[in-house]
Short mmCIF file of C-alpha atoms and ligand atoms in Angstrom, two decimals:
data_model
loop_
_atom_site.label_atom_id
_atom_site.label_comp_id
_atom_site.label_asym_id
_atom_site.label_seq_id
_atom_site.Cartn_x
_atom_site.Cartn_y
_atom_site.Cartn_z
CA UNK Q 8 0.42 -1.87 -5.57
CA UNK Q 9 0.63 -5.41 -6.28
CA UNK Q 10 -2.93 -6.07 -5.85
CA UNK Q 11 -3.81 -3.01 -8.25
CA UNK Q 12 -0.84 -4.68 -10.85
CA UNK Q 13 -2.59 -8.26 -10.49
CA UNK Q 14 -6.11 -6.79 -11.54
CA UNK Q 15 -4.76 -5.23 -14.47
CA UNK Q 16 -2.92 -8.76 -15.35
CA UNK Q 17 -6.72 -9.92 -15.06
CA UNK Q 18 -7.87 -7.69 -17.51
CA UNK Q 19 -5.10 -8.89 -19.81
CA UNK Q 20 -6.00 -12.35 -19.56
CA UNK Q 21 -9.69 -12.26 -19.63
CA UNK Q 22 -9.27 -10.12 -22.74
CA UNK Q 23 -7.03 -13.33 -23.88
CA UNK Q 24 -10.52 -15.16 -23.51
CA UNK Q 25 -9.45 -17.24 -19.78
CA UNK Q 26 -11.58 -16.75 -17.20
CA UNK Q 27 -10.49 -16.61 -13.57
CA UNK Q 28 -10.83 -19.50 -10.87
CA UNK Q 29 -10.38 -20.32 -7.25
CA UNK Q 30 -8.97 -23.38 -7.08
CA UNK Q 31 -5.29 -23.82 -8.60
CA UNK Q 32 -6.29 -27.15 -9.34
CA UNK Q 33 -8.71 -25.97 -11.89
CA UNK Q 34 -6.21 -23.92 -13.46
CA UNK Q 35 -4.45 -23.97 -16.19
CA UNK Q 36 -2.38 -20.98 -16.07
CA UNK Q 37 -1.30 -19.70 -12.26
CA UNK Q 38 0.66 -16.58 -11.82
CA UNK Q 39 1.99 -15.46 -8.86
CA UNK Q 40 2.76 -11.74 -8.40
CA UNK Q 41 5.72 -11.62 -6.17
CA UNK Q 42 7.45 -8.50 -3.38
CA UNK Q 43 11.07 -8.28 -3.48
CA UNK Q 44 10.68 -5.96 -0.45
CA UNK Q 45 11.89 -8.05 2.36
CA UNK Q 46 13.91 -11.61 2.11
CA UNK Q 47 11.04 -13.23 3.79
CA UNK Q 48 8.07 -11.77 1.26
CA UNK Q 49 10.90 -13.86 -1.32
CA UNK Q 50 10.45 -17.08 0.73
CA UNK Q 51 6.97 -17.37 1.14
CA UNK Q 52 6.83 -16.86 -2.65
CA UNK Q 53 9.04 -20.17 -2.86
CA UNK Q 54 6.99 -22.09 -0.56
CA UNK Q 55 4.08 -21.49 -2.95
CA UNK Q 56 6.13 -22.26 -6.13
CA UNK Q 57 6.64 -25.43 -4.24
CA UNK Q 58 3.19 -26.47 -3.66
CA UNK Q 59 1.89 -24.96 -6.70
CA UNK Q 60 4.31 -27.65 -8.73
CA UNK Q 61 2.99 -30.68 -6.38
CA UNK Q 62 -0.29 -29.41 -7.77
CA UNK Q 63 0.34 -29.42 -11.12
CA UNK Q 64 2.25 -32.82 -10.69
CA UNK Q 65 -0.79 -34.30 -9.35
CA UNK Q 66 -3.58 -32.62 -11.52
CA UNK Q 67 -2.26 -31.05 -14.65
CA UNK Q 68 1.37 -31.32 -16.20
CA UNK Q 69 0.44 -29.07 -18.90
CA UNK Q 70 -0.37 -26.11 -16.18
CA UNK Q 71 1.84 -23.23 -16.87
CA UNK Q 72 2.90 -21.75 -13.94
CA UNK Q 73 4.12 -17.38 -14.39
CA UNK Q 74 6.62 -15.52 -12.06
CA UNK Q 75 5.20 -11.78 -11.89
CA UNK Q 76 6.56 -8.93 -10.55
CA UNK Q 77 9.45 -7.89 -8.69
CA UNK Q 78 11.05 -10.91 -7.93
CA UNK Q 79 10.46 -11.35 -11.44
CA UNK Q 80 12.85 -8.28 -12.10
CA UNK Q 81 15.20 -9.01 -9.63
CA UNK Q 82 15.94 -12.71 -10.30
CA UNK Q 83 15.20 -12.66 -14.41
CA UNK Q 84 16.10 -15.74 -15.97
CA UNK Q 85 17.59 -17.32 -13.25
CA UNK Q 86 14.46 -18.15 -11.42
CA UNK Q 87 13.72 -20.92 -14.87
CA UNK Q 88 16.98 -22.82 -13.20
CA UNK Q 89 15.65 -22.67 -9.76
CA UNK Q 90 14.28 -26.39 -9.95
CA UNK Q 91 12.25 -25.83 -12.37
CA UNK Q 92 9.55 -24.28 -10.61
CA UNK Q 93 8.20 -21.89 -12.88
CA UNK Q 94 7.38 -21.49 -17.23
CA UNK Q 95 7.47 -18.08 -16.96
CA UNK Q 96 8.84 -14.89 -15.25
CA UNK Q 97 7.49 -11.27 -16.16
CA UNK Q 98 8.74 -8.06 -15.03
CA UNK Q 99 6.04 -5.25 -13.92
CA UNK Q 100 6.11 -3.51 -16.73
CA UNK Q 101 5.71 -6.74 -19.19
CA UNK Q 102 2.43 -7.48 -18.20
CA UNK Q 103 1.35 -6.85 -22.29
CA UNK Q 104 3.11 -9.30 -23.63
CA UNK Q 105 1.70 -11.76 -21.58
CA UNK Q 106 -0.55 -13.55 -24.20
CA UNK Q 107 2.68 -13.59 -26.43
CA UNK Q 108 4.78 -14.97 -23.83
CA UNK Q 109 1.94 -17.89 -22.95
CA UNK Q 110 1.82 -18.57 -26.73
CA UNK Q 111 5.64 -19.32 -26.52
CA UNK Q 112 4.99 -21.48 -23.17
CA UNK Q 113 2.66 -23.15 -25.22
CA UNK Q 114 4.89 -23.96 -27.88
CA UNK Q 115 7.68 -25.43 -25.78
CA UNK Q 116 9.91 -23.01 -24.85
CA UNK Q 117 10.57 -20.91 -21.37
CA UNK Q 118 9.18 -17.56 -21.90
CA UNK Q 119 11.17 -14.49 -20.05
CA UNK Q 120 10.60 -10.68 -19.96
CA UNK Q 121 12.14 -8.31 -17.74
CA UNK Q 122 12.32 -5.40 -19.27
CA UNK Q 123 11.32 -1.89 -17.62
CA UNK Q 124 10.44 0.90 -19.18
CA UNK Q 125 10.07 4.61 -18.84
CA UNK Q 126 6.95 5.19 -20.15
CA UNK Q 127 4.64 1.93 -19.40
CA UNK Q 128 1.53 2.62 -17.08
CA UNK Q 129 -1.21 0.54 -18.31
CA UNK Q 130 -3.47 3.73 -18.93
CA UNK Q 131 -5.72 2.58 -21.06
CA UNK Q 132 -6.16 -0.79 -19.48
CA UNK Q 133 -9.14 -0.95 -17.35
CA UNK Q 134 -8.63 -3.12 -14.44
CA UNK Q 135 -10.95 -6.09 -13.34
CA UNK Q 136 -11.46 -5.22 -9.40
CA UNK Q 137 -11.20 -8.34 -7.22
CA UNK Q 138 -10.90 -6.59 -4.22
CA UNK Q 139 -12.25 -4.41 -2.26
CA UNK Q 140 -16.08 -5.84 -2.66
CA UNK Q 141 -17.67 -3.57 -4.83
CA UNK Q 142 -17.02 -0.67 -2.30
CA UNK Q 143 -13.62 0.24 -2.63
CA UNK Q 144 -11.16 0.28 -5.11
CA UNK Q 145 -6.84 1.01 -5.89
CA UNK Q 146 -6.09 3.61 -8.76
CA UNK Q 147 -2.73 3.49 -9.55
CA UNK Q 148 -1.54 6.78 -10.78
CA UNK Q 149 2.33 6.43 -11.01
CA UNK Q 150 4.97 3.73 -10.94
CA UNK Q 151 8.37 2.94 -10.29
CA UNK Q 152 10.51 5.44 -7.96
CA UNK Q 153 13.51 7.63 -8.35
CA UNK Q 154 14.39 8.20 -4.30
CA UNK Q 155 17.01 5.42 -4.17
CA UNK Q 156 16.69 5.48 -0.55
CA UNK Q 157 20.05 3.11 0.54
CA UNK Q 158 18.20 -0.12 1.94
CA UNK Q 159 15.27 -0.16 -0.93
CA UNK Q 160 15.10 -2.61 -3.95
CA UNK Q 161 12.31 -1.34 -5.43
CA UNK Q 162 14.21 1.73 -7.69
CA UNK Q 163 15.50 -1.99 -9.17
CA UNK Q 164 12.37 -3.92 -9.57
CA UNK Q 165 9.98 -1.42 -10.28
CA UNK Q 166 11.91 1.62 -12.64
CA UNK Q 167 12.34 5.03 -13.11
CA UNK Q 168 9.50 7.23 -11.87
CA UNK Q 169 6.55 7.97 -14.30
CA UNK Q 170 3.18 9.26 -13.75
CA UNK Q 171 -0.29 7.99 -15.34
CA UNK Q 172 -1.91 11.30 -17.95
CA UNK Q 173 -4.80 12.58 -15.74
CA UNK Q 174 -7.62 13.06 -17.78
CA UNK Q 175 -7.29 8.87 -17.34
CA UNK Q 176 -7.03 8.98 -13.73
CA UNK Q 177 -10.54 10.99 -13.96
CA UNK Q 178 -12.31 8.85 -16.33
CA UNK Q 179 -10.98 5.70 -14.27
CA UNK Q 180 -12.58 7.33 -11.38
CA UNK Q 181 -15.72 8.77 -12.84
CA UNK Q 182 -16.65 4.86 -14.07
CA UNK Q 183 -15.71 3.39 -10.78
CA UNK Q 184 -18.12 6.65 -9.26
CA UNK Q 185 -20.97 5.13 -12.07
CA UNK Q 186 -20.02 2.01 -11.09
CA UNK Q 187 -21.16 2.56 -7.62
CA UNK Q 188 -17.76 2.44 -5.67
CA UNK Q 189 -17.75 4.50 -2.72
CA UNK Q 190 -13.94 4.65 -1.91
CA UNK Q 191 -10.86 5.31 -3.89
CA UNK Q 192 -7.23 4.78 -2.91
CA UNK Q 193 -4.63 6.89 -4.92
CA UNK Q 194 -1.78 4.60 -5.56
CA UNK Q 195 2.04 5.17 -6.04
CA UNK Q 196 5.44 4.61 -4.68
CA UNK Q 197 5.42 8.12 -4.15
CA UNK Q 198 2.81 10.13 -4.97
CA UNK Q 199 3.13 13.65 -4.13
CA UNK Q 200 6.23 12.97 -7.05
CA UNK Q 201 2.82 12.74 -9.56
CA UNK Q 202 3.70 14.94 -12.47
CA UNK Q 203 1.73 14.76 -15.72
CA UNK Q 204 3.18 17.69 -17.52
CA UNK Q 205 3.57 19.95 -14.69
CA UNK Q 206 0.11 19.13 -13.12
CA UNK Q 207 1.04 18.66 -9.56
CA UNK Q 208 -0.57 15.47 -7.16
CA UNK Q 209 -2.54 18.38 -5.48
CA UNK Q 210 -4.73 19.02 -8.69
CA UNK Q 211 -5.13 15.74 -8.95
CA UNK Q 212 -6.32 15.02 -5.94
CA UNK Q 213 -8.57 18.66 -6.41
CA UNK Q 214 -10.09 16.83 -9.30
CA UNK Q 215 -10.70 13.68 -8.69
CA UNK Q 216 -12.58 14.82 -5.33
CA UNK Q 217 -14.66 16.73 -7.23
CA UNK Q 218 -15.78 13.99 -9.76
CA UNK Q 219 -18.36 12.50 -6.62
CA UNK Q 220 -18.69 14.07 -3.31
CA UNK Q 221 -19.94 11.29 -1.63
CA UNK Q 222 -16.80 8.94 -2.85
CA UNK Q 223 -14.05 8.98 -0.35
CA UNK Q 224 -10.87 9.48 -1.81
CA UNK Q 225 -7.65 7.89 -0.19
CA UNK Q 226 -3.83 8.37 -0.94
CA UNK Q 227 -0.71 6.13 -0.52
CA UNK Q 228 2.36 6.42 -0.42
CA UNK Q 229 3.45 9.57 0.76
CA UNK Q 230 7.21 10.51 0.87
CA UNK Q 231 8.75 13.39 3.63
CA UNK Q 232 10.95 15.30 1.34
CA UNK Q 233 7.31 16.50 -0.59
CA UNK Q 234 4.45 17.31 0.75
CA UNK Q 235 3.38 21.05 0.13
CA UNK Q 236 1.03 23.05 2.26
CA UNK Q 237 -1.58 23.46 -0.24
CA UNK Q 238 -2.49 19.44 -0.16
CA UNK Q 239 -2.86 19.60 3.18
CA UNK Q 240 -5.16 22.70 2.83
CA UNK Q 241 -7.03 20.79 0.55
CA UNK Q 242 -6.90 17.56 2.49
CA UNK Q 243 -8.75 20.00 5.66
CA UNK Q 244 -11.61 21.59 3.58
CA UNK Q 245 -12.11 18.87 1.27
CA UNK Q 246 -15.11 16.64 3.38
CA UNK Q 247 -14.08 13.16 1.04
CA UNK Q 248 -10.39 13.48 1.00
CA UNK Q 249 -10.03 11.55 4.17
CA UNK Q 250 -7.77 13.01 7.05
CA UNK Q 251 -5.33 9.85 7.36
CA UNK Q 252 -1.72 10.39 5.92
CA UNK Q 253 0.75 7.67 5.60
CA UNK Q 254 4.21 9.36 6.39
CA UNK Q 255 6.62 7.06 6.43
CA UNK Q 256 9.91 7.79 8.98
CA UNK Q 257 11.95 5.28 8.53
CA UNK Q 258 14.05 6.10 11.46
CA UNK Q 259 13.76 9.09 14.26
CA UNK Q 260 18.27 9.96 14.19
CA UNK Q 261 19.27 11.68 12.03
CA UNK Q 262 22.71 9.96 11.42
CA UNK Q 263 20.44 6.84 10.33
CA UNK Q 264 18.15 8.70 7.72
CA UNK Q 265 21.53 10.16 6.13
CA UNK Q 266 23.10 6.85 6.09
CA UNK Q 267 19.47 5.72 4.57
CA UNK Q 268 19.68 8.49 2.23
CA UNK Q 269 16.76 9.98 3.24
CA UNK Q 270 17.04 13.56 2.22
CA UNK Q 271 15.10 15.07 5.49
CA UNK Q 272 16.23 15.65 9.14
CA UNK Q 273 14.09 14.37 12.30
CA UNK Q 274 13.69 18.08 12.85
CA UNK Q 275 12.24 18.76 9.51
CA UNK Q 276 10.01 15.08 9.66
CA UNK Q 277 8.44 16.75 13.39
CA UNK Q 278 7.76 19.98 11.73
CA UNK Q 279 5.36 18.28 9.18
CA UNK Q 280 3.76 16.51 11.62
CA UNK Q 281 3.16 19.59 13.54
CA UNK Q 282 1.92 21.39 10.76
CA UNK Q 283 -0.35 18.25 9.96
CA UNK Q 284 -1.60 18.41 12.98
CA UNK Q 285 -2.24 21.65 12.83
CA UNK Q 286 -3.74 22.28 10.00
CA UNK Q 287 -5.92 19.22 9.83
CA UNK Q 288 -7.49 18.66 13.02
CA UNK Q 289 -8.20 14.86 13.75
CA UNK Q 290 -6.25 13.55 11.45
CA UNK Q 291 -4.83 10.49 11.57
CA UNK Q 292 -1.02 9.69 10.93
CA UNK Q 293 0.71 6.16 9.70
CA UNK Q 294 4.45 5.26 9.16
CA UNK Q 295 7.01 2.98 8.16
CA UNK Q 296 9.86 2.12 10.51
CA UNK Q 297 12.78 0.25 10.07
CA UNK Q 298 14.61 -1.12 12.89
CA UNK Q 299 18.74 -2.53 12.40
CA UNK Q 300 19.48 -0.80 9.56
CA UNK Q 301 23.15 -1.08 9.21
CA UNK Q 302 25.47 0.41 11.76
CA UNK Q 303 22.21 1.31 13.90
CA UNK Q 304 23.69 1.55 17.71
CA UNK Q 305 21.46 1.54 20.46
CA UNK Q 306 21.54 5.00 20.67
CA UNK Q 307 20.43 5.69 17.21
CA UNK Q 308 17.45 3.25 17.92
CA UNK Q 309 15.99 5.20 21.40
CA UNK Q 310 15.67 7.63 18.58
CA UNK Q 311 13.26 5.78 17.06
CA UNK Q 312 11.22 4.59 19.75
CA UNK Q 313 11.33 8.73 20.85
CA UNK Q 314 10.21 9.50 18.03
CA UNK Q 315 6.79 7.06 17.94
CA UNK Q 316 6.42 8.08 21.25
CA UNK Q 317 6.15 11.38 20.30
CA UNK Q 318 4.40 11.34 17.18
CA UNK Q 319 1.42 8.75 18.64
CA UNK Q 320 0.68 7.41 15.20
CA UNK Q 321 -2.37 5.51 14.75
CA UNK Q 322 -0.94 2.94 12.53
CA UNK Q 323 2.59 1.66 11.68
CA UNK Q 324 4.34 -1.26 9.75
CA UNK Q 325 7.44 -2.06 11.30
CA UNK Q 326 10.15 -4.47 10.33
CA UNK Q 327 13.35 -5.41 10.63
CA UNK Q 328 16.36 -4.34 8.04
CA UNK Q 329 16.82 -7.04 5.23
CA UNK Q 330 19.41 -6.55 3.04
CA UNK Q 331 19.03 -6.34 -0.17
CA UNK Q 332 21.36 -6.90 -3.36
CA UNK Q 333 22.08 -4.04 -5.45
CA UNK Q 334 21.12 -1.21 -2.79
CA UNK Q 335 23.60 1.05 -1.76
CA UNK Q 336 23.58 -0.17 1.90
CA UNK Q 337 23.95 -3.74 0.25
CA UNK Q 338 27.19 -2.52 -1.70
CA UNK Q 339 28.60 -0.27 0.54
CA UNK Q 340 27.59 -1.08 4.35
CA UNK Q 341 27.90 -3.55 6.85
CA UNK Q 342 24.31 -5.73 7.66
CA UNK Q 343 26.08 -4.94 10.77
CA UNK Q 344 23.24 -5.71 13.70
CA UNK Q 345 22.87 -9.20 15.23
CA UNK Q 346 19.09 -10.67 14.58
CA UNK Q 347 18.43 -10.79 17.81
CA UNK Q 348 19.31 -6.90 18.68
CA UNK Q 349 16.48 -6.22 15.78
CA UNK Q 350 14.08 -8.84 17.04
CA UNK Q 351 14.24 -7.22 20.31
CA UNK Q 352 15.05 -3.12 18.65
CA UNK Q 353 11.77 -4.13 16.85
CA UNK Q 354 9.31 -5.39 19.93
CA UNK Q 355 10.06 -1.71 21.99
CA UNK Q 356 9.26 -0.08 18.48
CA UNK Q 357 5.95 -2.24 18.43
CA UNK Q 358 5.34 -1.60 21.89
CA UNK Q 359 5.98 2.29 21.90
CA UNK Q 360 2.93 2.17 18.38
CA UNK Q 361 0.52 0.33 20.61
CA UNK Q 362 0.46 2.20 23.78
CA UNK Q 363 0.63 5.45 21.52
CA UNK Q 364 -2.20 4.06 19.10
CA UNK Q 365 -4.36 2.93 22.29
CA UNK Q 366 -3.91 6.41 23.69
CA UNK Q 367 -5.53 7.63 20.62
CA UNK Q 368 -8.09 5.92 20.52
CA UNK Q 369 -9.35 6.12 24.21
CA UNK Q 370 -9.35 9.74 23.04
CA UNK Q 371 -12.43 8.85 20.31
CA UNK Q 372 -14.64 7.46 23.10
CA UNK Q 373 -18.12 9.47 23.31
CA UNK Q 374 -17.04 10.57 19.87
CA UNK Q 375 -19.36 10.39 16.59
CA UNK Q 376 -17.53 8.88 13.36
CA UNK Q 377 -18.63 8.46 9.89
CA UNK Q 378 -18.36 4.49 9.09
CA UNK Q 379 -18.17 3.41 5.43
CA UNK Q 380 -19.57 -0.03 5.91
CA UNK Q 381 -17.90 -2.95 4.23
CA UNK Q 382 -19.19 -5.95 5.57
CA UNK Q 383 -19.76 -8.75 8.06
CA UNK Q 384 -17.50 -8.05 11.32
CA UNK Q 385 -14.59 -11.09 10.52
CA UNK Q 386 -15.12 -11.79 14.42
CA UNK Q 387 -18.90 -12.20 15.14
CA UNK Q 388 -21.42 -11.88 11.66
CA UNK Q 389 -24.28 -10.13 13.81
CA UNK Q 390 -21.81 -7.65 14.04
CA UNK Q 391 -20.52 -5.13 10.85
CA UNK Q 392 -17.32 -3.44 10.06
CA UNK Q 393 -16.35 -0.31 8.60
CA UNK Q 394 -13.88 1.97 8.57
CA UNK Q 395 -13.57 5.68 9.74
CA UNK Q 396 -12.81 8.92 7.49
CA UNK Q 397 -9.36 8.21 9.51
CA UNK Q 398 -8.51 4.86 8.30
CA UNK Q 399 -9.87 3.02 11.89
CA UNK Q 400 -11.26 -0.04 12.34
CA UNK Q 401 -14.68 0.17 13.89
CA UNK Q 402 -17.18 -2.46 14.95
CA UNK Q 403 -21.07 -1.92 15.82
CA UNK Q 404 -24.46 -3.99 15.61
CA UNK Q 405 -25.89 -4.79 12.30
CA UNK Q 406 -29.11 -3.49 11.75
CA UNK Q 407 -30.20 -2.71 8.21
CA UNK Q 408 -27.01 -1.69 6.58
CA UNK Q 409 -25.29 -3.18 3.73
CA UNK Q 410 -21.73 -2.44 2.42
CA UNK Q 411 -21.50 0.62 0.98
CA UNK Q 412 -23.66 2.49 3.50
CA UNK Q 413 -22.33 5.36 5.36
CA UNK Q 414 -23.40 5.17 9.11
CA UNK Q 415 -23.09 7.91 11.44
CA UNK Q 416 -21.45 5.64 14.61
CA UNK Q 417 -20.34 6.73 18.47
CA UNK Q 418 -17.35 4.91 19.61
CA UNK Q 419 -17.96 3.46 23.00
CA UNK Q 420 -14.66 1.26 23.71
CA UNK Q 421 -11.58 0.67 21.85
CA UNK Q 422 -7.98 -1.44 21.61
CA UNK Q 423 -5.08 -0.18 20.06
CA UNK Q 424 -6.19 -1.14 16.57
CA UNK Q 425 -9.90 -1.71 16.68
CA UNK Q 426 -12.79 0.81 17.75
CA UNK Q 427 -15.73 -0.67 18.92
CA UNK Q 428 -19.45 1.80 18.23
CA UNK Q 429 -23.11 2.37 18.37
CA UNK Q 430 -24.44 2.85 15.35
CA UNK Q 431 -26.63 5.93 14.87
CA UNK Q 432 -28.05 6.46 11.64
CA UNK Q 433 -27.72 6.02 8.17
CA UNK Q 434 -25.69 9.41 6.65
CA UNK Q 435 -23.36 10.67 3.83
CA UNK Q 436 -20.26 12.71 3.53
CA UNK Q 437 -22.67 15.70 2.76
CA UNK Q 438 -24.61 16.04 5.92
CA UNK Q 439 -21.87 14.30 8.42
CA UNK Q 440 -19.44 17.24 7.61
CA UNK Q 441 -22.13 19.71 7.49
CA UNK Q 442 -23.30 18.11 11.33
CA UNK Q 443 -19.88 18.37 12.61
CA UNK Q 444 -19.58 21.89 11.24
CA UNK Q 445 -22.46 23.20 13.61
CA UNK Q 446 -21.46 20.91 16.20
N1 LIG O 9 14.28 -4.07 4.77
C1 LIG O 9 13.22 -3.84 5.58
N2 LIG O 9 12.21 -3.02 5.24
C2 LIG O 9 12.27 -2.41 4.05
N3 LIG O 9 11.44 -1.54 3.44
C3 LIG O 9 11.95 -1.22 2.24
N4 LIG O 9 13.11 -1.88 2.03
C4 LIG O 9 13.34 -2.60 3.15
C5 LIG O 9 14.38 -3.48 3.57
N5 LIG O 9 15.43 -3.71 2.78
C6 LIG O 9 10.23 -1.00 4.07
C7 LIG O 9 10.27 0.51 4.17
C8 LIG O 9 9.25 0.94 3.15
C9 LIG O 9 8.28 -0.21 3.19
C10 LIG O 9 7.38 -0.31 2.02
O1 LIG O 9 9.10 -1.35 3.30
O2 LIG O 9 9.86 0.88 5.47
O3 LIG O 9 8.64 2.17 3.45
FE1 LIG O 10 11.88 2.46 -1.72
FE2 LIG O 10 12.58 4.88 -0.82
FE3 LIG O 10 11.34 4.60 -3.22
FE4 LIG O 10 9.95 4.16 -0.95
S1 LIG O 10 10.87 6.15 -1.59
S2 LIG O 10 9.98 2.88 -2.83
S3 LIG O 10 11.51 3.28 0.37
S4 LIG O 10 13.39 3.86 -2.69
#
């Protein structure tokens, strides 16, 4: 999300007439889009306040130096006291007045805005893409979240749920589709919540699909509480909707997800995933776990590691509880596990992902994947990398193939994260699915 926020703060600027650089010393306007998420996303962010300043102390006093984003939100003014690290500090949904706020800067004073709104979602701004290497790009069709869940700051940072019109979302995609992009992510806090005047996520997603069948379309984030049969009808027949769901648990007892206020049962989160299963053969499944959460007892946490166990997902981010101010659990429960109980909760959790993602994947061997190709393997540059209609990892030879490509590849080995292939031929969505139909 914050990568998708930073290239619209891109387009804002360039529009402003400043071009972008590499090298902070060049600069003479940094900004720094922050994560509130987690107490240590905050502290890395001050560690590069820090050495941003000994930059500009050494190169450029007149650098101006911009807070963005959630920590933006969360600390407001208060950061401009922080030893005077920063000019500025913008909120998410600021980004507009960021000219404005730079001609204040310019004239002297601190510039500060924090406030959220209800209807901001940069629409009409067309982003300038920085990742993703001409292959793949974010679309962010919704922001801020109304689930409250009891250890999350983001309801704080980021606002009240509100969804992007979608006849916007289709243009954006049709010109990235012109643009030659072969891979789309759908981006929200939660977006099966999508609701542009009663249009649901799932004719979104029907759309947008349709707009270029050889584009693959992703989705993040999903939330438990929503996810109706007919999206995953459409995720199974639809050959560029990719069969990888990120579902995030949480936490496999039940007692924990009430305390988290997360309105499902473990009983209700195994039914989707059987029904996932089910009616989406191969697909691939992804979570978020958190281990500690207040009150957890050791109990509560064989729960959890149950649970992965059971579910096998193919992917998970795990961390450990960090409280944060303003939640609910922050107001009104105890941060009540030691650190080293979590450090420890959270190594069986990691443990119980691997052997469960390994298991998957010695299940692909001898299979045949469609690769979209993205570039030079980051371990060995005779070797590509590309990644599976299921979100995997997958190494093979180079041969002729440039990003972008599609490559019909058999997986010969694996690790828990990383599939290793031989590459077949050149292919597209079109005639893999219709292959694997026959097959
Ligand atoms: N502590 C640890 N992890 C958190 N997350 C959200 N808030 C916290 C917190 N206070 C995790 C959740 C969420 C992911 C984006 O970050 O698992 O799904
Ligand atoms: Fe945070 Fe819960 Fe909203 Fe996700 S659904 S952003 S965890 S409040």
């Amino acid at each position: 999300m914050n990568f998708s926020d930073s290239e619209i703060v891109n387009s804002i600027m360039i529009e402003r007439g400043l071009k972008p650089t590499d090298a902070p010393e060049n600069a003479d306007v940094i900004f720094v889009n922050t994560c509130s998420i987690r107490d240590n996303a905050e502290r890395k962010v001050w560690d590069r306040l820090k050495y941003f300043r000994s930059v500009k102390k050494s190169v450029n006093n007149d650098m101006v130096v911009g807070l963005l984003g959630c920590m933006a939100e969360r600390l407001k003014e208060s950061v401009l006291e922080r030893e005077k690290l920063v000019d500025m500090v913008v909120g998410p949904d600021a980004y507009r007045t960021i000219p404005n706020l730079l001609d204040e800067v310019e004239d002297g004073r601190k510039a500060v805005n924090v406030i959220l709104s209800l209807e901001e979602t940069y629409a009409d701004i067309a982003p300038v893409r920085t990742t993703g290497n001409g292959v793949s790009a974010f679309v962010s069709i919704m922001r801020g979240c109304d689930n409250m869940c009891a250890f999350c700051v983001v309801p704080f940072t980021r606002g009240r749920e509100r969804s992007r019109d979608l006849e916007s979302i289709l243009d954006e995609v049709q010109a990235l589709s012109d643009q030659g992009y072969k891979e789309v992510t759908v981006l929200g806090q939660n977006v099966n919540s999508f609701n542009d005047n009663g249009r649901t996520f799932t004719e979104l997603m029907d759309k947008v699909s349709l707009i270029n069948p050889e584009m693959r379309i992703r989705f993040s984030t999903s939330h438990p509480k929503d996810f109706p049969d007919e999206l995953l009808q459409l995720i199974a027949e639809r050959p560029n909707i990719c069969k990888y769901i990120h579902i995030p648990a949480q936490s496999g007892n039940n007692d924990v997800l009430k305390r988290m206020r997360r309105p499902y049962t473990r009983e209700q989160y195994m039914e989707l995933i059987h029904k996932m299963k089910k009616m989406i053969p191969g697909v691939a499944l992804s979570t978020d776990i958190i281990t500690g959460f207040c009150g957890e007892t050791d109990a509560e946490h064989a729960d959890t590691v149950e649970l992965m166990k059971e579910v096998k997902y193919d992917l998970a981010y795990m961390f450990i509880y960090s409280e944060r101010e303003r939640t609910l659990a922050h107001r009104k429960m105890a941060d009540d596990v030691s650190d080293d109980i979590k450090k420890s909760r959270l190594t069986e959790i990691v443990d119980a992902q691997h052997a469960g993602a390994k298991s998957n994947n010695e299940l692909e061997h001898g299979k045949r994947h469609l690769v979209l190709v993205e570039g030079p393997s980051k371990r060995d540059e005779n070797q590509y990398q590309g990644r599976t209609d299921t979100n995997k990892m997958v190494i093979f030879d180079q041969i002729d193939f440039k990003p972008g490509d599609y490559v019909e590849v058999e997986i010969i080995k694996s690790t828990s994260a990383t599939l290793f292939g031989k590459a077949i031929k050149k292919s597209s969505i079109t005639e893999f699915s219709s292959q694997m139909a026959l097959a």
